[in-house]
Coordinates of C-alpha atoms (C1' of nucleotides) in Angstrom, one line a residue:
Chain Z
M13 CA 5.8 4.6 32.3
N14 CA 1.8 4.9 29.7
I15 CA 2.0 4.0 26.6
G16 CA 1.2 7.9 26.0
E17 CA 4.6 8.8 27.8
A18 CA 6.9 5.6 25.9
A19 CA 5.8 6.6 22.5
Q20 CA 6.8 10.4 23.3
A21 CA 9.9 9.6 24.4
S22 CA 10.9 7.2 21.3
G23 CA 8.9 9.2 18.7
V24 CA 6.5 6.4 17.8
S25 CA 3.0 6.5 18.2
A26 CA 1.3 5.2 20.6
K27 CA -1.2 3.6 17.9
M28 CA 2.5 1.7 16.7
I29 CA 3.3 0.7 19.3
R30 CA 0.1 -1.4 19.6
Y31 CA 1.0 -2.8 15.9
Y32 CA 4.7 -3.4 16.9
E33 CA 3.5 -6.2 20.0
E34 CA 0.2 -7.2 18.1
I35 CA 2.5 -8.3 15.5
G36 CA 5.5 -9.5 17.6
L37 CA 7.9 -7.1 16.7
I38 CA 7.5 -6.9 20.1
T39 CA 7.7 -8.5 23.3
P40 CA 4.3 -7.5 24.7
A41 CA 4.5 -4.7 26.8
A42 CA 3.3 -5.8 31.4
R43 CA 0.5 -5.0 32.5
T44 CA -0.6 -2.9 35.4
G45 CA -3.7 -3.4 37.3
N46 CA -6.2 -1.1 35.3
N47 CA -4.5 -2.7 32.2
Y48 CA -2.2 -0.1 31.6
R49 CA 0.7 -1.2 29.1
T50 CA 4.0 -0.3 31.3
Y51 CA 7.2 0.6 29.1
G52 CA 10.5 1.0 31.1
G53 CA 14.0 2.3 29.0
D54 CA 14.5 -0.8 27.9
Q55 CA 11.9 -1.1 26.0
V56 CA 12.2 2.9 24.4
H57 CA 15.2 1.8 22.6
V58 CA 13.7 -1.2 21.0
L59 CA 11.4 1.5 20.7
R60 CA 14.2 4.1 19.5
F61 CA 16.0 1.0 18.2
I62 CA 12.6 0.7 15.2
K63 CA 12.5 4.6 14.3
R64 CA 16.1 4.6 13.7
A65 CA 15.9 1.4 11.7
R66 CA 11.8 2.7 9.4
S67 CA 13.6 5.8 8.8
L68 CA 16.4 4.8 7.3
G69 CA 14.1 2.8 4.9
F70 CA 14.1 -0.9 6.0
S71 CA 11.0 -2.9 6.1
L72 CA 9.9 -4.2 9.3
E73 CA 10.4 -7.0 8.7
E74 CA 14.1 -5.7 7.5
T75 CA 14.0 -3.8 11.1
Q76 CA 12.5 -7.2 12.7
A77 CA 15.5 -9.4 11.8
L78 CA 18.2 -6.0 12.6
L79 CA 16.7 -6.3 16.0
K80 CA 17.1 -10.2 16.2
L81 CA 20.0 -9.6 15.7
W82 CA 21.3 -6.3 17.7
Q83 CA 19.7 -8.7 20.9
D84 CA 22.4 -11.7 19.5
R85 CA 25.6 -11.4 21.4
S86 CA 26.8 -13.6 19.3
R87 CA 26.0 -12.3 15.9
E88 CA 28.1 -11.9 12.7
S89 CA 28.4 -8.2 11.2
A90 CA 28.6 -10.5 8.2
A91 CA 24.4 -10.7 8.9
V92 CA 23.7 -7.0 9.2
K93 CA 25.9 -5.9 6.2
D94 CA 24.8 -8.3 4.3
I95 CA 20.2 -7.2 5.0
A96 CA 22.8 -2.7 4.6
T97 CA 23.7 -4.2 1.5
T98 CA 20.7 -5.2 0.1
H99 CA 18.4 -2.8 1.2
I100 CA 21.0 0.4 -0.2
D101 CA 20.9 -1.8 -3.5
D102 CA 17.0 -1.6 -3.5
L103 CA 16.8 1.6 -2.7
E104 CA 19.0 3.0 -5.8
R105 CA 17.4 0.3 -8.0
R106 CA 13.7 2.5 -6.9
I107 CA 16.3 5.7 -6.9
A108 CA 17.4 4.5 -10.5
E109 CA 13.9 4.2 -11.9
M110 CA 12.2 7.5 -10.4
Q111 CA 14.8 9.8 -12.0
G112 CA 13.8 7.6 -15.7
M113 CA 10.8 8.7 -14.8
V114 CA 12.6 13.0 -13.8
K115 CA 13.8 12.2 -17.0
T116 CA 11.0 12.3 -19.6
L117 CA 9.3 14.3 -17.4
K118 CA 11.5 16.8 -17.6
H119 CA 12.2 16.4 -21.3
L120 CA 8.6 16.5 -21.9
A121 CA 7.6 19.5 -19.5
H122 CA 10.2 21.8 -21.3
C123 CA 8.6 21.2 -25.1
C124 CA 4.8 22.0 -22.6
G125 CA 4.3 25.9 -23.6
G126 CA 2.1 25.7 -20.4
N127 CA -0.6 28.3 -22.3
D128 CA -3.7 28.3 -22.7
R129 CA -3.1 26.6 -25.8
P130 CA -4.6 23.1 -26.3
D131 CA -1.1 22.0 -27.8
C132 CA 0.6 19.4 -24.9
P133 CA 3.7 16.8 -25.8
I134 CA 2.7 15.6 -22.3
L135 CA -0.6 14.1 -23.7
D136 CA 1.2 13.7 -26.9
D137 CA 3.0 11.0 -25.7
L138 CA 1.3 9.7 -22.6
A139 CA -1.7 9.3 -25.7
G140 CA 1.2 7.4 -27.3
S141 CA 1.0 9.3 -30.8
A142 CA 3.9 11.4 -30.0
S143 CA 7.7 11.4 -31.5
P144 CA 8.5 8.8 -29.3
A145 CA 10.2 10.2 -25.5
H146 CA 12.5 8.4 -23.9
T147 CA 11.7 6.4 -22.0
D148 CA 14.9 5.6 -20.0
Chain V
M2 CA -12.9 -7.4 -28.5
N3 CA -13.5 -9.1 -25.0
I4 CA -11.6 -7.7 -21.5
G5 CA -8.3 -10.9 -21.4
E6 CA -7.7 -9.2 -25.1
A7 CA -8.4 -5.9 -24.1
A8 CA -5.8 -6.5 -21.8
Q9 CA -3.4 -7.8 -23.7
A10 CA -3.9 -5.4 -26.3
S11 CA -2.9 -2.2 -23.4
G12 CA -0.7 -3.6 -21.6
V13 CA -3.1 -3.7 -18.9
S14 CA -4.5 -6.7 -16.2
A15 CA -8.4 -7.8 -17.1
K16 CA -8.2 -7.8 -13.0
M17 CA -6.7 -3.7 -13.2
I18 CA -9.2 -2.7 -15.6
R19 CA -12.6 -3.6 -13.9
Y20 CA -11.3 -1.9 -10.9
Y21 CA -10.5 0.9 -13.1
E22 CA -14.2 0.6 -14.8
E23 CA -14.9 0.5 -10.5
I24 CA -13.7 4.0 -9.2
G25 CA -14.8 4.9 -12.0
L26 CA -11.5 6.1 -13.8
I27 CA -13.2 4.8 -17.1
T28 CA -16.6 4.6 -18.3
P29 CA -18.6 0.8 -17.8
A30 CA -17.6 -1.0 -20.8
A31 CA -21.0 -2.3 -22.7
R32 CA -21.5 -5.8 -22.6
T33 CA -22.7 -8.3 -24.9
G34 CA -25.9 -10.7 -24.3
N35 CA -23.5 -13.5 -21.9
N36 CA -22.7 -10.2 -19.7
Y37 CA -18.7 -10.2 -21.1
R38 CA -17.9 -6.7 -21.2
T39 CA -16.4 -5.7 -24.7
Y40 CA -14.4 -3.3 -25.6
G41 CA -12.7 -1.1 -28.9
G42 CA -9.6 0.1 -30.2
D43 CA -10.9 3.4 -27.9
Q44 CA -11.3 2.0 -24.7
V45 CA -7.6 -0.2 -26.1
H46 CA -6.1 4.0 -26.3
V47 CA -7.6 4.9 -23.1
L48 CA -6.1 2.0 -21.4
R49 CA -2.9 2.6 -22.8
F50 CA -2.2 6.0 -21.7
I51 CA -3.9 5.2 -17.8
K52 CA -0.6 2.9 -18.8
R53 CA 1.9 4.9 -19.5
A54 CA 0.4 7.6 -17.0
R55 CA 1.7 5.1 -14.7
S56 CA 4.6 4.1 -15.7
L57 CA 5.9 7.6 -15.2
G58 CA 4.6 7.2 -11.5
F59 CA 1.6 9.8 -11.8
S60 CA -0.8 8.3 -9.5
L61 CA -4.4 7.0 -10.4
E62 CA -6.4 10.5 -9.2
E63 CA -3.6 12.6 -11.6
T64 CA -3.7 10.0 -14.3
Q65 CA -8.0 10.7 -14.0
A66 CA -6.8 14.4 -14.7
L67 CA -4.6 14.1 -17.2
L68 CA -7.4 11.7 -18.8
K69 CA -9.9 14.7 -18.5
L70 CA -7.6 17.4 -20.0
W71 CA -6.6 14.8 -23.1
Q72 CA -10.5 14.0 -23.6
D73 CA -10.7 17.8 -23.8
R74 CA -10.2 20.0 -26.1
S75 CA -10.4 23.5 -24.7
R76 CA -8.0 22.0 -22.3
E77 CA -5.4 25.4 -22.2
S78 CA -1.6 22.5 -21.8
A79 CA -0.9 25.3 -19.0
A80 CA -3.8 22.3 -16.5
V81 CA -1.3 20.1 -17.9
K82 CA 2.6 21.9 -16.8
D83 CA 1.3 22.5 -13.4
I84 CA 0.1 18.1 -12.4
A85 CA 2.8 17.3 -14.8
T86 CA 6.0 19.8 -12.7
T87 CA 4.2 18.4 -9.3
H88 CA 4.5 15.3 -10.5
I89 CA 8.6 16.1 -11.3
D90 CA 8.7 17.9 -7.9
D91 CA 7.3 15.3 -6.0
L92 CA 9.3 12.6 -7.1
E93 CA 12.0 14.2 -6.6
R94 CA 11.6 15.4 -2.6
R95 CA 11.4 11.4 -2.2
I96 CA 14.9 10.5 -4.6
A97 CA 16.3 13.2 -2.3
E98 CA 15.0 11.0 0.5
M99 CA 16.2 8.2 -0.1
Q100 CA 19.8 8.9 -1.8
G101 CA 20.8 9.9 2.3
M102 CA 19.7 6.9 3.7
V103 CA 21.8 5.5 0.5
K104 CA 24.8 7.8 2.0
T105 CA 23.2 7.1 5.7
L106 CA 24.0 3.6 5.0
K107 CA 26.5 3.4 2.9
H108 CA 29.4 4.9 4.8
L109 CA 27.7 2.0 7.9
A110 CA 28.5 -0.4 5.4
H111 CA 31.9 1.0 5.2
C112 CA 32.6 1.0 8.1
C113 CA 31.3 -2.4 9.1
G114 CA 33.7 -5.8 9.1
G115 CA 31.3 -7.7 7.2
N116 CA 32.8 -11.4 9.2
D117 CA 32.0 -13.3 12.0
R118 CA 32.6 -10.7 15.2
P119 CA 29.8 -9.7 16.2
D120 CA 30.9 -6.1 16.4
C121 CA 29.4 -4.3 13.5
P122 CA 28.6 -0.2 13.4
I123 CA 25.3 -0.3 11.7
L124 CA 23.8 -1.8 14.6
D125 CA 25.0 0.6 17.3
D126 CA 23.9 3.5 14.9
L127 CA 20.6 1.8 14.9
A128 CA 20.9 1.9 18.5
G129 CA 21.3 5.0 18.7
S130 CA 24.9 4.4 21.0
A131 CA 27.1 5.4 18.1
S132 CA 29.0 8.5 17.3
P133 CA 26.2 10.3 15.2
A134 CA 26.7 9.3 11.9
H135 CA 25.4 12.0 9.2
T136 CA 21.4 11.6 9.2
D137 CA 21.1 13.9 5.7
Chain Y
dT8 C1' -24.2 -35.0 -27.2
dG9 C1' -21.6 -35.0 -23.6
dT10 C1' -17.4 -32.7 -22.1
dA11 C1' -12.6 -30.3 -20.9
dG12 C1' -10.7 -26.1 -21.0
dG13 C1' -10.5 -21.3 -21.5
dG14 C1' -12.5 -17.5 -20.6
dC15 C1' -15.9 -14.8 -18.2
dT16 C1' -18.9 -12.7 -14.6
dT17 C1' -19.1 -10.7 -8.6
dC18 C1' -16.9 -11.7 -4.1
dC19 C1' -13.8 -12.0 -0.5
dC20 C1' -9.1 -11.4 0.6
dA21 C1' -4.0 -9.8 1.4
dT22 C1' -0.3 -7.2 0.6
dC23 C1' 2.6 -2.9 3.6
dA24 C1' 3.2 1.2 7.4
dT25 C1' 0.0 4.1 9.8
dG26 C1' -3.7 6.7 10.9
dG27 C1' -8.7 8.1 12.0
dG28 C1' -12.6 6.8 14.7
dA29 C1' -16.1 4.7 18.0
dA30 C1' -17.6 2.6 22.4
dG31 C1' -15.8 1.9 27.2
dG32 C1' -13.3 1.9 31.5
dT33 C1' -9.5 4.9 35.0
dC34 C1' -7.3 8.0 36.7
dA35 C1' -6.1 12.6 38.6
dA36 C1' -7.3 17.1 39.2
dG37 C1' -11.0 20.7 40.8
Chain H
dC11 C1' -18.6 14.7 41.7
dT12 C1' -18.1 15.6 37.0
dT13 C1' -14.2 16.9 34.1
dG14 C1' -11.0 15.7 30.8
dA15 C1' -7.0 13.4 29.6
dC16 C1' -5.9 9.2 29.6
dC17 C1' -5.4 4.1 28.4
dT18 C1' -8.8 0.2 26.0
dT19 C1' -10.5 -3.2 22.0
dC20 C1' -11.8 -3.3 17.8
dC21 C1' -13.5 -1.9 13.0
dC22 C1' -12.2 1.1 8.9
dA23 C1' -9.4 3.3 5.4
dT24 C1' -6.0 4.0 2.4
dG25 C1' -2.9 2.9 -3.1
dA26 C1' -2.8 -0.1 -6.6
dT27 C1' -2.1 -5.1 -7.2
dG28 C1' -2.8 -9.5 -7.0
dG29 C1' -4.7 -14.1 -5.6
dG30 C1' -8.3 -17.6 -5.6
dA31 C1' -12.7 -19.1 -5.2
dA32 C1' -18.0 -20.1 -6.8
dG33 C1' -20.5 -20.0 -10.8
dC34 C1' -21.5 -19.0 -15.9
dC35 C1' -20.5 -19.2 -21.1
dC36 C1' -18.8 -21.2 -24.8
dT37 C1' -15.8 -23.6 -28.8
dA38 C1' -13.8 -27.9 -30.0
dC39 C1' -13.3 -32.3 -30.1
dA40 C1' -14.6 -37.0 -29.7

DNA sequence: TGTAGGGCTTCCCATCATGGGAAGGTCAAG
DNA sequence: CTTGACCTTCCCATGATGGGAAGCCCTACA
């Protein structure tokens, strides 16, 4: 299976497959006589694992750790859970941060006429001259 | 006021002030005889505006648009509101995406023993072999 | 007056994950 | 034999920020 087919089968672009190989996330693919990379079912399985981990927001570094644990039959599930819960905490922190922004923005947008006149509480807030809209 | 003081007064790092100047977000600062950048109260006000916009999650591109509107006395507040609501939508989309990840991850983590044994539903899900944990 | 320190300047590099594109080799079908 | 679709490597760009080096400038202090 050439890289294009492996990309199709795994949902990971050929570009990314080469990159993952370059950074050592996956082991270098075997080459055929024409120097083309070849992939088998196992490799595609690994690529799908990576794809899924990425879709759950894990970084490539975390993904690599998970990959190693996956391939380690003597792993302790606690190690996996640790990575997952740390990631959950990170996601929740970022969600809360963005929710704070949304809250403030919605308040400001609600107070803004959104018409052809220039007065605008959104700009007033940004300029720091407005009645302090709660930042939380 | 030198760049260090302006940084202190605005909360924007000197590094970033130079960068903002380089990309045309702010107008180049005047220079003194020794080639040092000089800033006045107005410039600091602009920097604080940028700082606040960034803290609400606006990109530098959006921030530039907001800055122009702020400085345009004949603006229509609708233009400002447009930018804000587009940004709110974007934030909410990203929040929803991350919440989906959290939901899936929490479910998986809940099902994972987190002990010294190797069996782990988190890895099973990533490997695609598990009972399909809802991706939503 | 010399020096030490801190601030300023520019320039280059790194991050993180991904895509775009060029230049050139290879293969299969028509 | 040509055409087109692959593949290869290499370089560049993204967005916003930080780190750090090399070198200039100014002030304070001995």
